[in-house]
Short mmCIF file of C-alpha atoms in Angstrom, two decimals:
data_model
loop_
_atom_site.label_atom_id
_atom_site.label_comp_id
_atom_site.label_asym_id
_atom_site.label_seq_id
_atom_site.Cartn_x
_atom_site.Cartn_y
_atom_site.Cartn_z
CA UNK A 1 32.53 314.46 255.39
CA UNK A 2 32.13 310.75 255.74
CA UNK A 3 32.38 310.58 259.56
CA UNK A 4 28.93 309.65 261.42
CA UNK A 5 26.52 312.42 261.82
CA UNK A 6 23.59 312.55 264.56
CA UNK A 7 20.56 315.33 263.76
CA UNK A 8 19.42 317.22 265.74
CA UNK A 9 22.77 318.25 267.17
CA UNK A 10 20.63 319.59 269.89
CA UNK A 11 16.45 319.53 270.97
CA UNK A 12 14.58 321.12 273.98
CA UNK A 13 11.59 319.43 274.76
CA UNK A 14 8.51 319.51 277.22
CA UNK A 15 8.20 316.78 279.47
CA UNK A 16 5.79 314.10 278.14
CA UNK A 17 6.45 314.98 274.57
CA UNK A 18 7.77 312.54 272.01
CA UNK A 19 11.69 312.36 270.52
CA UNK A 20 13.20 310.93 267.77
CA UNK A 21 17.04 311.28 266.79
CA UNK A 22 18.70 310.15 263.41
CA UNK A 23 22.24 308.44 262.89
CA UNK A 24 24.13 308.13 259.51
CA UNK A 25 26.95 305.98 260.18
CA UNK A 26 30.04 305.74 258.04
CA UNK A 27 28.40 304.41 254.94
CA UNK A 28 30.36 300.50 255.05
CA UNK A 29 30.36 300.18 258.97
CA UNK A 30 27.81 297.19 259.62
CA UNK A 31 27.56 298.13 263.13
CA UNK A 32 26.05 300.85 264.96
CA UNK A 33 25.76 301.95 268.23
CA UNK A 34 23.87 303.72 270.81
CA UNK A 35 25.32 305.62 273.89
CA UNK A 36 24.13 308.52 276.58
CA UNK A 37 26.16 310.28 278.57
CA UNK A 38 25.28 312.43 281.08
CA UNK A 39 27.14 315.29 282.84
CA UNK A 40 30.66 314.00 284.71
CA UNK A 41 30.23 310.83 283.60
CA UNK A 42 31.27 308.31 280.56
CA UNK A 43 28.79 307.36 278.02
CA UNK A 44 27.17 304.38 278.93
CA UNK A 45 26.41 301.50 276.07
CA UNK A 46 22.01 301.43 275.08
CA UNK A 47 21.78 298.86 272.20
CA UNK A 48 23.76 298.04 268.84
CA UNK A 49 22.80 296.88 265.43
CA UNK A 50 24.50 294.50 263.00
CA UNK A 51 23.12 295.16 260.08
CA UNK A 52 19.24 296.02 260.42
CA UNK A 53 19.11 293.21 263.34
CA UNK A 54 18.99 295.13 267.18
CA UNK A 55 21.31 292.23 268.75
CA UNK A 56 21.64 293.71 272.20
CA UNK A 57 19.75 295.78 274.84
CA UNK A 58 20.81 297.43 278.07
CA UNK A 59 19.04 297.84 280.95
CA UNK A 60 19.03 301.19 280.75
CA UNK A 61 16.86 301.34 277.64
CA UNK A 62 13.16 301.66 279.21
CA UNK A 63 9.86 300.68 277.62
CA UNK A 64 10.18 304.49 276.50
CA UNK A 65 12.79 303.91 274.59
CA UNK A 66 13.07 302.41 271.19
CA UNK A 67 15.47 302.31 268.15
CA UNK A 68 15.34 300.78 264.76
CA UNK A 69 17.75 300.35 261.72
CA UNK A 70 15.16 299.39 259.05
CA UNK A 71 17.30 299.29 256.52
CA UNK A 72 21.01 298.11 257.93
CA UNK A 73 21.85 301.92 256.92
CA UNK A 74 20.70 305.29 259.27
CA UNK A 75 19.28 304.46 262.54
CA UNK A 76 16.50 306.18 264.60
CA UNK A 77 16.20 306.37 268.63
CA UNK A 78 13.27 307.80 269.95
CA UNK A 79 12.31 308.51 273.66
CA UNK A 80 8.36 307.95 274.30
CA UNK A 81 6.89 310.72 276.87
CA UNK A 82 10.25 312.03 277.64
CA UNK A 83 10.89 312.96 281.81
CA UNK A 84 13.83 315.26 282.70
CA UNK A 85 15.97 312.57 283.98
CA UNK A 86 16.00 311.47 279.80
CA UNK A 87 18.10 314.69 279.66
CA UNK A 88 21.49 313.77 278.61
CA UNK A 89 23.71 313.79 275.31
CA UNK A 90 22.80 310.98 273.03
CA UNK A 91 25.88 309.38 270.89
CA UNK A 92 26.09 307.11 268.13
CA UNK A 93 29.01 305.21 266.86
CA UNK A 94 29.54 302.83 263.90
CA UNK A 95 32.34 299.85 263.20
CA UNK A 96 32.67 297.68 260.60
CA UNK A 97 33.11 293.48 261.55
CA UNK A 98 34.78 291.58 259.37
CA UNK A 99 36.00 288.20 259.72
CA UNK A 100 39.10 289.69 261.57
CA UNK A 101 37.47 290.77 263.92
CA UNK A 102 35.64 293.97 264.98
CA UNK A 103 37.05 297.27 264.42
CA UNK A 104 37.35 300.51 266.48
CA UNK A 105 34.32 302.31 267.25
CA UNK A 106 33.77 305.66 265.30
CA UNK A 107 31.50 308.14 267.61
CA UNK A 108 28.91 311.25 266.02
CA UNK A 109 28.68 314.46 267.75
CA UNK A 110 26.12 313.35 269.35
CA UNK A 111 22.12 315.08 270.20
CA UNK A 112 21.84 317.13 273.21
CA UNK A 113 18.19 316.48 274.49
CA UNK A 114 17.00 319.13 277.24
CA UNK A 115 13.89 318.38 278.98
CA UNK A 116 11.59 321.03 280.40
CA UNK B 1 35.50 293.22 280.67
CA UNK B 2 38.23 294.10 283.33
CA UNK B 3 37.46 296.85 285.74
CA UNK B 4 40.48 300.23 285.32
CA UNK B 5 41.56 302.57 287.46
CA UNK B 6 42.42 306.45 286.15
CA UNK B 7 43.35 309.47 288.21
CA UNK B 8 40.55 311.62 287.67
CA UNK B 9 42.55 314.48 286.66
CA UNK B 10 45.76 315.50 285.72
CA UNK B 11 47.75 319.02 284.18
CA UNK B 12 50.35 318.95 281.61
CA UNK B 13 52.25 322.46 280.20
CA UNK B 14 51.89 322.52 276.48
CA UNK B 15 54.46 321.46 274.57
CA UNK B 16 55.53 318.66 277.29
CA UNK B 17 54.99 315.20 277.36
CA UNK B 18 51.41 313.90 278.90
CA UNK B 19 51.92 310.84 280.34
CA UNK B 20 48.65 309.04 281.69
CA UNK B 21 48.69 305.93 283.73
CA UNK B 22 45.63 303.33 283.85
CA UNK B 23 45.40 300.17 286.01
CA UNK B 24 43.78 297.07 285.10
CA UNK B 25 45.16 294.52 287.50
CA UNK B 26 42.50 291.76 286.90
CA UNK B 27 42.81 292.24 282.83
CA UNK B 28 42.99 288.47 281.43
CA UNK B 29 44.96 287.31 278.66
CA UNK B 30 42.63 287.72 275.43
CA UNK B 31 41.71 291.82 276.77
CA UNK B 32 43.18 294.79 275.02
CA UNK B 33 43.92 297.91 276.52
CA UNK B 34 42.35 300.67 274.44
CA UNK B 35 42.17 304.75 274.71
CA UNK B 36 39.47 307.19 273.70
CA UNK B 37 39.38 310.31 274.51
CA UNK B 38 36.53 312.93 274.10
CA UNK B 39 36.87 316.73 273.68
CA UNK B 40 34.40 319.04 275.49
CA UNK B 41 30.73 318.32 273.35
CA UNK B 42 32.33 316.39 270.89
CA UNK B 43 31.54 312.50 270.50
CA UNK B 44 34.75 309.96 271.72
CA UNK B 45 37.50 309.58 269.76
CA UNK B 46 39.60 306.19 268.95
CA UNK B 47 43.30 306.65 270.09
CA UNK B 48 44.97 303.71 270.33
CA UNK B 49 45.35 300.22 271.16
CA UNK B 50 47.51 297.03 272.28
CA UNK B 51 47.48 293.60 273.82
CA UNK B 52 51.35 293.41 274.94
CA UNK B 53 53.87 294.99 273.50
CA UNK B 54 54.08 298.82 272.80
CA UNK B 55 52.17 300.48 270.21
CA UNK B 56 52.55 303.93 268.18
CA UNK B 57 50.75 305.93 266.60
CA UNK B 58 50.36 309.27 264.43
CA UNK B 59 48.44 310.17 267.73
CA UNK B 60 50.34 308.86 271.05
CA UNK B 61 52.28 305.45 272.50
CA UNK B 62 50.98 303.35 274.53
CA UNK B 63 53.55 301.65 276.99
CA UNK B 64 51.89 298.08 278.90
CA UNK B 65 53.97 296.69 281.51
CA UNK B 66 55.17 293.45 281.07
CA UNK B 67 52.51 292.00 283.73
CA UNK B 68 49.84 294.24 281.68
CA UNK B 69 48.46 295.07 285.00
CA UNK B 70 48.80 298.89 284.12
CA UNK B 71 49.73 301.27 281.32
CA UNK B 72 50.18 304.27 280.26
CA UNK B 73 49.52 306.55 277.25
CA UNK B 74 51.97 308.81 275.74
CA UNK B 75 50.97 312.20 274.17
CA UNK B 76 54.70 312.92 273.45
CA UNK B 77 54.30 316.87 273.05
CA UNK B 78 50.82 317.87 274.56
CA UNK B 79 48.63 320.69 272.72
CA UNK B 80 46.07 323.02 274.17
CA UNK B 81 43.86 320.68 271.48
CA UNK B 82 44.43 317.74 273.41
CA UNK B 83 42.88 319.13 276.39
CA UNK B 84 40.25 316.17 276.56
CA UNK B 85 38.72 313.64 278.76
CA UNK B 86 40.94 310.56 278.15
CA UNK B 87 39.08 306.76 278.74
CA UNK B 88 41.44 303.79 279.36
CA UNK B 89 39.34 300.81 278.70
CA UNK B 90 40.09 296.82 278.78
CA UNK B 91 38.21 294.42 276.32
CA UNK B 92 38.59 291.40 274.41
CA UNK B 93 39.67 292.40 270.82
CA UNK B 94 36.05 290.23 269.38
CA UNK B 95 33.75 291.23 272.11
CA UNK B 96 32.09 293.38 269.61
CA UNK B 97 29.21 295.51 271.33
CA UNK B 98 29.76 298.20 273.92
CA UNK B 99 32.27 300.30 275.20
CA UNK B 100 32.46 300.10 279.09
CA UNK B 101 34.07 304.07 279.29
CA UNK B 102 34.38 304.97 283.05
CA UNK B 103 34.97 308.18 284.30
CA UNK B 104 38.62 308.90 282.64
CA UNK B 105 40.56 310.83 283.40
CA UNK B 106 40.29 314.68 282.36
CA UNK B 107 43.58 316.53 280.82
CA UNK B 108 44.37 319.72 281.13
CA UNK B 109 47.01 321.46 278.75
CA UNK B 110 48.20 325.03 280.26
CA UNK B 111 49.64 326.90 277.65
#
């Protein structure tokens, strides 16, 4: 399968404890995303990568909340002393830019995080 | 990006045409119109996209009205598989970065 793949596909946690997801994109995508969604609503954009450089930030990503893409390839987000309003599903998607212009976003299943 | 407006739900019988309608009055001139959908706990899924004229695809049509201030996407003969959440969403074809999704609109198939 050479679609993008998030792991865990799913983690329960206790408050105050420590998270960290992984994203493979699709292996020549340049970009890569971060979304969360919670329940009802549409995911909603955190920060993207070009390459190994984190070019953008929302608001929404806390001091608690961190991501890296050391080598341009997999990228990790991880929450810092999770609270249960960090419950949500976590999605990553990849595209590829090329001089044409950006492509179509590809999304991963996605990390269910559960906080206790 | 330009704001959209989607009924929040709609029903279609299986093996009948889904036809769902999006309104982006305020889109300007460089936006695209473009459709994800996302299946329940799966990630979103590209559908389709266009700037003015109509497109087709393997998956649906999409249909822009000669103003572009709405459109509507085709799924020409719905499955209970394309029971979804479906995401009409206006952006410039370069602006790169993220997806503004909005609510969508959520698709029932009946069989």
């Amino acid at each position: 399968d050479t679609g993008v793949s998030q792991n865990p596909r799913h983690k329960i946690t206790k408050r105050g404890q420590n998270v960290t997801f992984r994203c493979d994109p699709i292996s020549e995508h340049n970009r890569l995303y971060w979304y969360r969604q919670t329940l009802g609503q549409g995911p909603e954009f955190l920060t993207y990568f070009q390459n190994e450089a984190q070019l953008e930030k929302s608001r929404l990503l806390s001091d608690r909340f961190s991501a890296e893409r050391p080598k341009g390839s997999f990228s990790t987000l991880e929450i810092q002393r999770t609270e249960q309003g960090d419950s949500a599903m976590y999605l990553c998607a990849s595209s590829l830019l090329e001089n044409r212009g950006i492509y179509e976003q590809y999304f991963g299943p996605g990390t269910r995080l559960t906080v206790t | 990006d330009a704001k959209t407006t989607q009924p929040t739900s709609m029903d279609c019988a299986e093996g009948r045409a889904a036809n769902l309608p999006c309104n982006h009055s305020t889109i300007s001139g460089n936006e695209y119109v473009y459709w994800y959908r996302q299946i329940h706990s799966q990630g979103p899924q590209y559908i389709i996209h266009g700037l003015k004229n109509n497109e087709t695809n393997e998956m649906a049509s999409l249909i822009i009205t000669e103003d572009r201030k709405s459109s509507t996407l085709i799924l020409p003969h719905a499955t209970l598989r394309d029971t979804a959440v479906y995401y009409c969403i206006v952006r410039p074809r370069n602006s790169g970065y993220a997806l503004n999704f909005g609510k969508g609109t959520s698709l029932l198939v009946t069989p």
